[in-house]
Tab-separated table of C-alpha atoms in Angstrom:
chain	number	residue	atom	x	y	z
C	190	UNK	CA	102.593	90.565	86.043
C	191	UNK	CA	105.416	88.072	86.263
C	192	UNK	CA	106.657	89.561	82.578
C	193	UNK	CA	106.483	92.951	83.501
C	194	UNK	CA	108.525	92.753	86.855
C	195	UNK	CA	111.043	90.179	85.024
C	196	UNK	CA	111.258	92.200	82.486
C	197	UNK	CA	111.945	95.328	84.591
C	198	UNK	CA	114.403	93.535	86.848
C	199	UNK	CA	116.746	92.202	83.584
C	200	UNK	CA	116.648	96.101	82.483
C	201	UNK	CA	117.773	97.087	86.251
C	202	UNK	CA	120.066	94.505	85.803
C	203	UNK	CA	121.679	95.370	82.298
C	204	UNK	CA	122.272	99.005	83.211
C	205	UNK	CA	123.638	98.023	86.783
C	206	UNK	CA	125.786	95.875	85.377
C	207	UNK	CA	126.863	99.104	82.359
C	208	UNK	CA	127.000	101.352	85.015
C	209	UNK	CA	129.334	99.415	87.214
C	210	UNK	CA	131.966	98.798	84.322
C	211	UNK	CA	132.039	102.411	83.124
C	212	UNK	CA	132.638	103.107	86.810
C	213	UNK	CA	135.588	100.896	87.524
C	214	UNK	CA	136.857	101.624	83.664
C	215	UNK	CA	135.779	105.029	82.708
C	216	UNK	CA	135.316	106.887	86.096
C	217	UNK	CA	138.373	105.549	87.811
C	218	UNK	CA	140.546	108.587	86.499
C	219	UNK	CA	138.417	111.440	86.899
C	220	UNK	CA	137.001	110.417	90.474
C	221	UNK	CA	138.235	110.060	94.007
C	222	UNK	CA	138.386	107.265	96.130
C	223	UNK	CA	135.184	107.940	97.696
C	224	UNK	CA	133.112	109.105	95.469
C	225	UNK	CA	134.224	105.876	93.136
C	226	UNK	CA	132.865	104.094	96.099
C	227	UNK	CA	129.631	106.163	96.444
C	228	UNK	CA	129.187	105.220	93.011
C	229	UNK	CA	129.638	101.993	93.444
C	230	UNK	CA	127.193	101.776	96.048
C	231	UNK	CA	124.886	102.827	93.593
C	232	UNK	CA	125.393	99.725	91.454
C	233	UNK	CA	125.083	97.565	94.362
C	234	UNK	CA	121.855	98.902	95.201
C	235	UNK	CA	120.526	98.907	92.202
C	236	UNK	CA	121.566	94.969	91.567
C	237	UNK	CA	120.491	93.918	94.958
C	238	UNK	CA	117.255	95.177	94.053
C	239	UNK	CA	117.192	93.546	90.664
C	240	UNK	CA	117.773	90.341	92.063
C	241	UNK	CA	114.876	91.535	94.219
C	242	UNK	CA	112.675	91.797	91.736
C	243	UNK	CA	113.440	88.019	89.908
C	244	UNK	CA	112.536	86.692	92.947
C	245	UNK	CA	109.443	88.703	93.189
C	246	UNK	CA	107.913	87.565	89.931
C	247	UNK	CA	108.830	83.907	90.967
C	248	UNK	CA	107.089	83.930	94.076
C	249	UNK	CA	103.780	82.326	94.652
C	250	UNK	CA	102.989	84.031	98.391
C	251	UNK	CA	102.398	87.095	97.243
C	252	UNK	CA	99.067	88.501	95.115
C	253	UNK	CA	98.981	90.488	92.137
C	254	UNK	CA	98.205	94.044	94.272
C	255	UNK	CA	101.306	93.727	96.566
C	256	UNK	CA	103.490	92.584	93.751
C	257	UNK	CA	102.583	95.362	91.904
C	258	UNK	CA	103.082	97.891	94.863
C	259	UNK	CA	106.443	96.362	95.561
C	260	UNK	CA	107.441	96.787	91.748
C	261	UNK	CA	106.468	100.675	91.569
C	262	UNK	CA	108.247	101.066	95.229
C	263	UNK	CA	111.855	99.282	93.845
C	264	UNK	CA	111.344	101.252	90.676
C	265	UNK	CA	111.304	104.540	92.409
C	266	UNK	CA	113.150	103.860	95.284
C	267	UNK	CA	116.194	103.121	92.730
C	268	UNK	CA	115.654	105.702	90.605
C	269	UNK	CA	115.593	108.229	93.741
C	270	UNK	CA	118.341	106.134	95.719
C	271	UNK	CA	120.907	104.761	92.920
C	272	UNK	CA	120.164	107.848	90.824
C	273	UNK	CA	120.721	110.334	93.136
C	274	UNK	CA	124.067	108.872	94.165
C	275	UNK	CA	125.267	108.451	90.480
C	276	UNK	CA	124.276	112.163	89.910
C	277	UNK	CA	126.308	113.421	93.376
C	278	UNK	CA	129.000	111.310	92.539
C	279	UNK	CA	129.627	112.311	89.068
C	280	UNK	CA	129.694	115.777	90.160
C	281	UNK	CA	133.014	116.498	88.926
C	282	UNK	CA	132.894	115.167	85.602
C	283	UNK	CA	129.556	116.924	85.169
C	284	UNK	CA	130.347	120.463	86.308
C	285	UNK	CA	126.767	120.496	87.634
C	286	UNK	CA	126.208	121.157	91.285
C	287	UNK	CA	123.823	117.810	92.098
C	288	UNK	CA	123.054	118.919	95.870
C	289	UNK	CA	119.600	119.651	95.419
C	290	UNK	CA	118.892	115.783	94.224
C	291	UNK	CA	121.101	114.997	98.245
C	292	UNK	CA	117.735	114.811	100.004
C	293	UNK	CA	116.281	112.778	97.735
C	294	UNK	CA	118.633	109.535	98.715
C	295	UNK	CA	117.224	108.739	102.101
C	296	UNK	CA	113.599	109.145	100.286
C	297	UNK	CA	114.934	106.531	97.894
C	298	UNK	CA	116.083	104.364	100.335
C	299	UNK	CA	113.247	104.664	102.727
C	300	UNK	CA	110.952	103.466	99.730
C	301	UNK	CA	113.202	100.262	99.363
C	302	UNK	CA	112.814	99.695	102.944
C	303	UNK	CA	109.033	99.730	102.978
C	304	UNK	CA	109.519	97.319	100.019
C	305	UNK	CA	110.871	94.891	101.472
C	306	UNK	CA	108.959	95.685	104.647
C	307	UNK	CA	105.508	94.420	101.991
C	308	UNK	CA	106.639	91.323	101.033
C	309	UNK	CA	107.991	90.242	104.821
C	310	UNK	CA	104.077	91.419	105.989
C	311	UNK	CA	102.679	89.836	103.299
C	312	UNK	CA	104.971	86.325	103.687
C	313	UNK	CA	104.190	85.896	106.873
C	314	UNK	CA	100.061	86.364	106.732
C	315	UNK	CA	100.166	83.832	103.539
C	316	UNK	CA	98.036	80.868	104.193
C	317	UNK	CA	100.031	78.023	104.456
């Protein structure tokens, strides 16, 4: 288990890390002000959670079940949350109307939430 979510937080990592330069490079002539920064919220989430999930496989309170639900919930609540933003922001370059994917932010970030919201419940009913 400890591969798997390493492995899944380097790749969250590595395109966080893409993203964020093609945003402050690439983007930085074709977007506004804010939605730059909506993008770059995007990144930030997406590395926070990253980080997240190193320090998920390294810890030792946790079992394999809630490890594994934490994993799928980052996985989609990036996807949904980062995603979502990248998609709205980039709405200009695109030419495609994203608003239909708008809803699907707060869904995102209401399955990081409960992520995090796992390992504090499961922390503080370890055994000592």
């Amino acid at each position: 288990m400890e591969r798997k979510i390493t492995s899944v937080a380097a790749l969250m990592g590595i395109t966080a890390i893409i993203l964020g330069a093609f945003g402050a490079h690439a983007l930085k002539k074709h977007l506004s002000i804010e939605q730059l920064a909506s993008f770059e919220t995007g990144v930030k989430y997406q590395m926070y959670h990253a980080l997240f999930l190193l320090f998920l496989g390294m810890n030792t309170l946790l079992n394999e079940k809630a490890k594994q639900t934490i994993l799928r919930l980052v996985i989609f609540g990036v996807i949904f949350f980062s995603g979502s933003i990248y998609l709205l922001a980039t709405r200009p370059i695109s030419g495609v109307d994203f608003k239909f994917v708008g809803p699907i932010t707060p869904i995102g970030g209401a399955l990081l939430i409960v992520a995090w919201g796992i390992l504090f419940y499961n922390s503080v009913k370890a055994k000592r």
